[in-house]
CSV table of C-alpha atoms in Angstrom, one decimal:
chain,number,residue,atom,x,y,z
A,27,MET,CA,2.8,16.1,4.8
A,28,THR,CA,6.4,16.4,5.7
A,29,ASP,CA,8.7,13.5,5.2
A,30,LYS,CA,10.5,14.0,8.5
A,31,PRO,CA,13.7,12.0,9.1
A,32,ILE,CA,14.1,9.9,12.2
A,33,PRO,CA,16.1,11.8,14.9
A,34,LYS,CA,19.7,10.6,15.0
A,35,TYR,CA,19.6,9.7,18.7
A,36,MET,CA,16.6,7.5,18.0
A,37,GLN,CA,18.4,5.7,15.2
A,38,LEU,CA,21.3,5.1,17.5
A,39,LYS,CA,19.1,3.9,20.4
A,40,GLY,CA,17.4,1.4,18.1
A,41,GLU,CA,20.7,0.1,16.9
A,42,LEU,CA,22.0,-0.4,20.4
A,43,LEU,CA,18.8,-2.1,21.4
A,44,SER,CA,19.1,-4.5,18.5
A,45,TRP,CA,22.6,-5.4,19.7
A,46,MET,CA,21.3,-6.2,23.2
A,47,GLU,CA,18.3,-8.1,22.0
A,48,SER,CA,20.4,-10.2,19.6
A,49,GLY,CA,23.1,-11.0,22.2
A,50,ARG,CA,25.8,-9.0,20.5
A,51,MET,CA,26.1,-7.1,23.7
A,52,LYS,CA,25.4,-9.3,26.7
A,53,PRO,CA,24.4,-8.5,30.3
A,54,ASP,CA,27.2,-6.9,32.3
A,55,ASP,CA,29.2,-6.2,29.1
A,56,GLN,CA,30.8,-2.8,29.1
A,57,ILE,CA,29.7,-0.7,26.1
A,58,PRO,CA,32.1,1.5,24.2
A,59,SER,CA,32.7,5.0,25.4
A,60,GLU,CA,30.7,7.9,24.2
A,61,ASN,CA,33.6,9.1,22.1
A,62,GLU,CA,34.1,5.6,20.5
A,63,ILE,CA,30.4,5.3,19.7
A,64,ALA,CA,30.4,8.9,18.2
A,65,VAL,CA,33.3,8.0,15.9
A,66,GLN,CA,31.8,4.6,14.9
A,67,PHE,CA,28.4,6.1,13.9
A,68,GLY,CA,29.6,9.5,12.8
A,69,MET,CA,27.4,11.3,15.4
A,70,SER,CA,28.1,14.0,17.9
A,71,ARG,CA,28.8,13.1,21.5
A,72,GLN,CA,25.6,15.0,22.5
A,73,THR,CA,23.6,12.7,20.3
A,74,VAL,CA,25.3,9.6,21.8
A,75,ARG,CA,24.7,11.0,25.3
A,76,GLN,CA,21.0,11.5,24.6
A,77,ALA,CA,20.6,7.9,23.3
A,78,LEU,CA,22.5,6.4,26.2
A,79,GLY,CA,20.6,8.5,28.7
A,80,GLN,CA,17.3,7.1,27.5
A,81,LEU,CA,18.5,3.5,27.5
A,82,GLU,CA,19.8,4.0,31.1
A,83,LYS,CA,16.5,5.6,32.2
A,84,GLU,CA,14.6,2.6,30.7
A,85,GLY,CA,16.7,0.1,32.5
A,86,TRP,CA,18.7,-1.2,29.6
A,87,LEU,CA,22.0,0.2,30.8
A,88,TYR,CA,23.6,1.0,34.2
A,89,ARG,CA,26.6,3.2,35.1
A,90,LEU,CA,29.4,2.5,37.6
A,91,GLN,CA,31.2,5.6,38.7
A,92,GLY,CA,34.7,5.7,37.4
A,93,LYS,CA,34.3,2.5,35.4
A,94,GLY,CA,31.9,3.1,32.6
A,95,THR,CA,28.4,2.0,31.3
A,96,PHE,CA,27.3,-1.6,31.2
A,97,VAL,CA,24.4,-3.7,29.8
A,98,ALA,CA,21.8,-4.4,32.5
A,99,ARG,CA,20.6,-7.9,33.3
A,100,GLN,CA,17.2,-8.9,32.1
A,101,GLU,CA,15.8,-9.2,35.7
A,102,THR,CA,16.7,-5.6,36.5
A,103,ARG,CA,14.8,-4.2,33.6
A,104,PRO,CA,11.2,-3.0,34.1
A,105,LEU,CA,8.7,-5.7,33.0
A,106,GLN,CA,7.0,-3.4,30.5
A,107,THR,CA,10.2,-2.9,28.5
A,108,SER,CA,10.8,-6.6,28.0
A,109,SER,CA,7.3,-7.7,27.1
A,110,MET,CA,5.6,-4.7,25.6
A,111,ILE,CA,3.6,-4.7,22.3
A,112,GLY,CA,2.6,-1.5,20.6
A,113,MET,CA,-0.7,-1.2,18.9
A,114,MET,CA,-1.4,1.8,16.7
A,115,THR,CA,-4.9,2.2,15.1
A,116,THR,CA,-6.6,5.1,13.4
A,117,HIS,CA,-9.2,5.3,16.2
A,118,ILE,CA,-9.6,3.6,19.6
A,119,SER,CA,-12.9,4.3,21.4
A,120,ASP,CA,-15.5,4.3,18.6
A,121,TYR,CA,-17.1,2.2,15.9
A,122,ILE,CA,-15.5,-1.3,15.5
A,123,PHE,CA,-12.2,-0.4,17.1
A,124,PRO,CA,-13.0,-1.3,20.8
A,125,HIS,CA,-13.8,-4.8,19.7
A,126,LEU,CA,-10.6,-5.1,17.7
A,127,VAL,CA,-8.4,-3.7,20.5
A,128,ARG,CA,-10.1,-5.9,23.1
A,129,GLY,CA,-9.4,-9.1,21.1
A,130,ALA,CA,-5.7,-8.2,20.7
A,131,GLU,CA,-5.2,-7.1,24.3
A,132,ALA,CA,-6.8,-10.2,25.8
A,133,GLN,CA,-4.7,-12.5,23.7
A,134,LEU,CA,-1.5,-10.6,24.4
A,135,ARG,CA,-2.2,-10.6,28.2
A,136,GLY,CA,-2.9,-14.3,28.2
A,137,SER,CA,0.5,-14.9,26.5
A,138,GLY,CA,2.4,-12.8,29.0
A,139,TYR,CA,2.7,-9.6,27.0
A,140,SER,CA,1.4,-6.1,27.8
A,141,MET,CA,0.1,-3.6,25.3
A,142,MET,CA,0.6,0.1,24.7
A,143,LEU,CA,-2.2,1.6,22.6
A,144,SER,CA,-2.0,4.7,20.5
A,145,SER,CA,-4.2,6.4,17.9
A,146,THR,CA,-3.4,8.5,14.8
A,147,ASP,CA,-6.9,10.0,14.6
A,148,ASN,CA,-6.6,9.2,10.9
A,149,ASP,CA,-3.9,11.9,10.5
A,150,LYS,CA,-0.6,11.1,8.8
A,151,ASN,CA,1.3,13.7,10.9
A,152,LYS,CA,0.1,11.9,14.1
A,153,GLU,CA,1.1,8.6,12.5
A,154,ARG,CA,4.6,10.0,12.1
A,155,GLU,CA,4.7,11.2,15.7
A,156,ASN,CA,3.4,7.9,17.0
A,157,LEU,CA,6.0,6.0,15.0
A,158,GLU,CA,8.8,8.2,16.3
A,159,MET,CA,7.6,7.5,19.8
A,160,LEU,CA,7.4,3.8,19.2
A,161,LEU,CA,10.8,3.6,17.7
A,162,GLY,CA,12.2,5.3,20.8
A,163,GLN,CA,10.8,2.5,23.1
A,164,PRO,CA,12.0,-1.1,23.5
A,165,PHE,CA,8.9,-2.8,22.1
A,166,LYS,CA,8.9,-6.4,21.2
A,167,GLY,CA,6.7,-5.9,18.2
A,168,LEU,CA,3.9,-3.7,16.7
A,169,ILE,CA,0.4,-4.1,15.4
A,170,ILE,CA,-0.3,-1.2,13.0
A,171,GLU,CA,-3.3,0.1,11.1
A,172,PRO,CA,-2.1,2.3,8.3
A,173,THR,CA,-3.5,5.9,8.1
A,174,LYS,CA,-5.3,7.0,4.9
A,175,SER,CA,-3.6,4.1,3.1
A,176,ALA,CA,-4.8,5.2,-0.4
A,177,GLN,CA,-3.0,8.6,-0.1
A,178,GLY,CA,0.5,7.3,-0.1
A,179,ASN,CA,3.0,6.7,2.6
A,180,PRO,CA,5.0,9.8,3.6
A,181,ASN,CA,6.2,8.0,6.7
A,182,LEU,CA,7.9,5.2,4.7
A,183,PRO,CA,11.4,5.9,6.3
A,184,LEU,CA,10.0,5.2,9.7
A,185,PHE,CA,8.4,2.0,8.7
A,186,LEU,CA,11.6,0.9,7.0
A,187,ALA,CA,13.4,1.8,10.2
A,188,LEU,CA,11.3,-0.9,11.9
A,189,GLU,CA,12.6,-3.4,9.4
A,190,ILE,CA,16.2,-2.2,9.7
A,191,HIS,CA,16.0,-2.6,13.5
A,192,ARG,CA,14.4,-6.0,13.1
A,193,ILE,CA,11.3,-5.0,15.1
A,194,PRO,CA,8.5,-7.4,14.0
A,195,PHE,CA,5.3,-5.7,12.9
A,196,ILE,CA,2.1,-6.6,11.1
A,197,MET,CA,-0.7,-4.5,9.7
A,198,ILE,CA,-4.4,-4.8,10.1
A,199,ASN,CA,-7.3,-3.8,7.8
A,200,GLU,CA,-4.8,-2.8,5.0
A,201,ARG,CA,-1.1,-2.5,4.2
A,202,TYR,CA,0.9,0.2,2.5
A,203,PRO,CA,1.9,-1.3,-0.9
A,204,GLU,CA,5.6,-0.6,-0.4
A,205,LEU,CA,5.9,-2.8,2.6
A,206,HIS,CA,6.2,-6.6,2.9
A,207,CYS,CA,4.9,-7.1,6.4
A,208,PRO,CA,2.1,-9.6,7.1
A,209,CYS,CA,-1.4,-8.2,6.9
A,210,LEU,CA,-4.8,-9.3,8.3
A,211,LYS,CA,-7.7,-7.8,6.3
A,212,LEU,CA,-11.2,-8.3,5.1
A,213,ASP,CA,-11.7,-8.9,1.4
A,214,ASP,CA,-13.2,-5.5,0.8
A,215,GLU,CA,-13.6,-5.8,-2.9
A,216,ALA,CA,-15.6,-9.0,-2.4
A,217,GLY,CA,-17.7,-7.2,0.1
A,218,GLY,CA,-18.5,-4.3,-2.2
A,219,PHE,CA,-19.4,-6.8,-4.9
A,220,MET,CA,-21.7,-8.9,-2.6
A,221,ALA,CA,-23.5,-5.8,-1.4
A,222,ALA,CA,-24.3,-4.6,-5.0
A,223,GLU,CA,-25.1,-8.0,-6.3
A,224,HIS,CA,-27.5,-8.7,-3.4
A,225,LEU,CA,-29.5,-5.6,-4.4
A,226,ILE,CA,-29.4,-6.5,-8.0
A,227,GLU,CA,-30.8,-10.0,-7.1
A,228,LEU,CA,-33.6,-8.2,-5.3
A,229,GLY,CA,-34.5,-6.5,-8.6
A,230,HIS,CA,-32.8,-3.1,-8.1
A,231,ARG,CA,-31.3,-1.5,-11.1
A,232,GLU,CA,-30.8,2.1,-10.0
A,233,ILE,CA,-28.3,1.7,-7.2
A,234,ALA,CA,-26.0,4.4,-5.8
A,235,GLY,CA,-22.8,3.8,-4.0
A,236,PHE,CA,-21.1,6.0,-1.4
A,237,PHE,CA,-17.4,5.3,-0.6
A,238,LYS,CA,-14.7,6.9,1.4
A,239,THR,CA,-11.6,6.6,-0.9
A,240,ASP,CA,-8.7,8.0,1.2
A,241,ASP,CA,-8.2,4.5,2.5
A,242,LEU,CA,-7.7,1.3,0.5
A,243,GLN,CA,-10.7,-0.3,2.2
A,244,GLY,CA,-13.0,2.2,0.6
A,245,ALA,CA,-11.2,2.1,-2.8
A,246,ASN,CA,-11.6,-1.7,-2.9
A,247,ARG,CA,-15.2,-1.7,-1.8
A,248,LEU,CA,-15.9,0.8,-4.6
A,249,LYS,CA,-14.0,-1.6,-7.0
A,250,GLY,CA,-16.2,-4.5,-6.0
A,251,PHE,CA,-19.4,-2.4,-6.3
A,252,THR,CA,-18.6,-1.3,-9.9
A,253,ARG,CA,-17.5,-4.8,-10.8
A,254,ALA,CA,-21.0,-6.1,-9.9
A,255,LEU,CA,-22.7,-3.4,-12.0
A,256,HIS,CA,-20.4,-4.3,-15.0
A,257,LYS,CA,-21.1,-8.0,-14.5
A,258,HIS,CA,-24.9,-7.4,-14.7
A,259,ARG,CA,-24.6,-4.8,-17.5
A,260,LEU,CA,-25.9,-1.9,-15.4
A,261,PRO,CA,-24.7,1.5,-16.6
A,262,LEU,CA,-22.6,3.9,-14.4
A,263,GLY,CA,-24.5,7.2,-14.4
A,264,ALA,CA,-23.2,10.6,-13.2
A,265,ASP,CA,-24.7,10.0,-9.8
A,266,THR,CA,-24.0,6.3,-9.5
A,267,VAL,CA,-20.9,6.8,-7.3
A,268,THR,CA,-20.2,9.4,-4.6
A,269,HIS,CA,-16.7,9.4,-3.2
A,270,TYR,CA,-15.4,11.5,-0.3
A,271,THR,CA,-12.5,11.8,2.2
A,272,SER,CA,-12.6,11.3,5.9
A,273,GLU,CA,-12.9,15.1,6.5
A,274,GLN,CA,-16.0,15.2,4.2
A,275,LYS,CA,-17.8,12.1,5.7
A,276,HIS,CA,-20.5,14.2,7.4
A,277,SER,CA,-21.3,16.5,4.5
A,278,VAL,CA,-20.5,15.3,1.0
A,279,PRO,CA,-22.4,11.9,1.0
A,280,TYR,CA,-25.4,13.3,2.9
A,281,GLU,CA,-25.8,16.3,0.5
A,282,ALA,CA,-25.4,14.0,-2.5
A,283,ALA,CA,-28.0,11.6,-1.1
A,284,LEU,CA,-30.5,14.4,-0.5
A,285,LYS,CA,-30.1,15.6,-4.1
A,286,MET,CA,-30.6,12.1,-5.5
A,287,LEU,CA,-33.6,11.3,-3.4
A,288,GLN,CA,-35.3,14.6,-4.4
A,289,GLY,CA,-34.7,14.0,-8.1
A,290,ARG,CA,-37.0,12.6,-10.6
A,291,GLN,CA,-35.2,9.3,-11.2
A,292,ARG,CA,-34.2,8.7,-7.7
A,293,PRO,CA,-32.2,5.5,-6.8
A,294,THR,CA,-34.0,2.6,-5.3
A,295,ALA,CA,-31.0,1.4,-3.3
A,296,PHE,CA,-27.8,2.7,-1.6
A,297,VAL,CA,-24.6,0.8,-0.9
A,298,CYS,CA,-22.7,2.5,1.9
A,299,TYR,CA,-19.0,2.5,2.8
A,300,ASN,CA,-19.8,1.5,6.3
A,301,ASP,CA,-22.6,1.4,8.9
A,302,GLU,CA,-21.8,4.9,10.2
A,303,LEU,CA,-22.6,6.3,6.8
A,304,ALA,CA,-25.7,4.1,6.3
A,305,VAL,CA,-27.2,5.5,9.6
A,306,LEU,CA,-26.5,9.0,8.3
A,307,LEU,CA,-28.2,8.3,5.0
A,308,LEU,CA,-31.2,6.8,6.8
A,309,GLU,CA,-31.7,10.4,8.1
A,310,ALA,CA,-31.4,11.7,4.5
A,311,ALA,CA,-34.2,9.4,3.5
A,312,ARG,CA,-36.4,10.6,6.4
A,313,GLN,CA,-35.7,14.2,5.5
A,314,THR,CA,-37.1,13.6,2.0
A,315,GLY,CA,-40.1,11.8,3.3
A,316,LEU,CA,-39.0,8.3,2.2
A,317,SER,CA,-39.2,5.1,4.2
A,318,VAL,CA,-36.5,2.4,4.5
A,319,PRO,CA,-37.0,-0.2,3.2
A,320,ASP,CA,-40.4,0.6,1.7
A,321,ASP,CA,-39.1,3.4,-0.6
A,322,LEU,CA,-35.4,2.8,-0.4
A,323,SER,CA,-33.1,-0.1,0.4
A,324,ILE,CA,-29.8,0.5,2.2
A,325,ILE,CA,-26.8,-1.7,2.8
A,326,GLY,CA,-24.0,-0.9,5.3
A,327,PHE,CA,-20.7,-2.5,6.0
A,328,ASP,CA,-18.8,-3.9,9.0
A,329,ASP,CA,-21.8,-5.1,11.1
A,330,SER,CA,-21.0,-2.7,13.9
A,331,THR,CA,-23.2,-1.9,16.9
A,332,LEU,CA,-24.7,0.9,14.8
A,333,ALA,CA,-26.2,-1.7,12.5
A,334,THR,CA,-28.9,-2.5,15.1
A,335,ALA,CA,-28.9,0.8,17.0
A,336,THR,CA,-31.8,2.5,15.1
A,337,GLU,CA,-35.4,1.4,14.4
A,338,VAL,CA,-34.3,0.2,11.0
A,339,LYS,CA,-31.9,-2.7,11.4
A,340,LEU,CA,-29.2,-2.6,8.7
A,341,THR,CA,-28.4,-5.3,6.2
A,342,THR,CA,-24.6,-5.2,6.2
A,343,LEU,CA,-21.4,-7.0,5.6
A,344,LYS,CA,-19.7,-8.6,8.6
A,345,HIS,CA,-16.2,-7.5,9.7
A,346,PRO,CA,-14.3,-10.0,11.9
A,347,LYS,CA,-13.4,-7.3,14.5
A,348,GLU,CA,-12.5,-9.1,17.7
A,349,LEU,CA,-11.3,-12.2,15.8
A,350,MET,CA,-8.9,-10.0,13.8
A,351,GLY,CA,-7.5,-8.6,17.0
A,352,ILE,CA,-7.0,-12.1,18.5
A,353,GLU,CA,-5.3,-13.5,15.3
A,354,ALA,CA,-3.2,-10.4,14.9
A,355,ALA,CA,-1.8,-10.8,18.4
A,356,ASN,CA,-1.2,-14.5,17.8
A,357,MET,CA,0.6,-13.9,14.5
A,358,LEU,CA,2.8,-11.2,16.1
A,359,ILE,CA,3.7,-13.5,19.1
A,360,ASP,CA,4.6,-16.3,16.6
A,361,MET,CA,7.0,-13.8,14.9
A,362,ILE,CA,8.5,-12.6,18.1
A,363,GLU,CA,9.0,-16.1,19.5
A,364,ARG,CA,10.0,-17.5,16.1
A,365,LYS,CA,7.6,-20.4,16.5
A,366,SER,CA,7.7,-21.1,12.7
A,367,ALA,CA,10.6,-21.1,10.3
A,368,GLU,CA,8.3,-19.9,7.6
A,369,PRO,CA,7.3,-16.3,7.3
A,370,PRO,CA,3.7,-15.7,8.3
A,371,LYS,CA,1.1,-15.5,5.5
A,372,ASP,CA,-1.5,-12.8,5.1
A,373,ARG,CA,-4.9,-13.5,6.6
A,374,ILE,CA,-7.8,-12.5,4.3
A,375,TYR,CA,-11.2,-12.8,5.8
A,376,LYS,CA,-14.3,-13.5,3.6
A,377,PRO,CA,-17.1,-11.1,4.2
A,378,GLU,CA,-20.5,-12.4,5.2
A,379,LEU,CA,-23.8,-10.7,4.3
A,380,VAL,CA,-26.0,-10.2,7.3
A,381,LEU,CA,-29.6,-9.8,6.2
A,382,ARG,CA,-31.8,-7.4,8.2
A,383,SER,CA,-34.8,-5.1,7.6
A,384,SER,CA,-33.2,-2.3,5.6
A,385,THR,CA,-33.5,-4.1,2.2
A,386,LYS,CA,-36.4,-5.6,0.3
A,387,ARG,CA,-37.3,-6.7,-3.2
A,388,LEU,CA,-37.9,-3.9,-5.8
A,389,GLU,CA,-41.3,-5.0,-6.8
A,390,GLN,CA,-42.5,-4.5,-3.3
A,391,LEU,CA,-41.3,-0.9,-3.2
A,392,ASP,CA,-43.8,1.9,-3.5
A,393,ARG,CA,-42.4,4.2,-6.2
A,394,SER,CA,-45.5,6.5,-6.2
């Protein structure tokens, strides 16, 4: 991944926006000339012209022929530039994300804000492109889901630019360790622990876990899973844990599950990174002639619509989804409108185990 610097015209645009938002430059104030700005910031006149041109196009500045460029009045700016919130997630239209987005959008709209939605498709290069776009727009604040949060943060300079320009932002589901922004997230480690311990309490001892570990959610779910096994003195075997990346999610865990289920000492239970994977591994069980839960117990994660979409209804851990979107919007609005003198605190949600038909007690299993 390239650590691409922020274009200079965008840096300048952000600085001038912060001056207008803070009142340092007031409506109808004449701004310095292109040459004066170029000297002050050590930039070329072409760079200055590009930044001013965008600000004029977006309604932040206006020109008077022969007189200069001035700060526009609030009422002359387009509504979307004065009340827009940006929301950037790894996905938009599938899995739990529509619920999360719907919660945030409804809350923002009810508070007089509009929302621009963008997706990284779980790609760090797209994350960089989206951040560059967002920095070039006069957003009031941002709700961001980090992309592959366990694989570092090559876009750190862009996130720091948000802080430099005093653009409020919060993160959902996880947070890059280098940043100090507020975060709303599920206690994923507790969820992984609860899933494994529930199976142990049902009498299972040969439990396999499958975790996507390029994001911190998966890494923490794996941590909770192994903690439960250690607590109950269950050994970690060579096939106990299968870890994979986003790009491998349709192949690596499925192939590993097939191999395990065709082996002599097959597991009696699976803990899955999420419901999407659990549904895929239901198919692996069918392919090997096994029945869930009669021959194999499976636990998913997130309580998505997929959890009840097949004939086997998944036992799973509940993700707050829409509530997280609502509370993320409320937290960001409080930051923008400075409703509290105290900085907002992280919101950590406790996972809840939702019991359905994909798990049962070990002594009831047919191991023949």
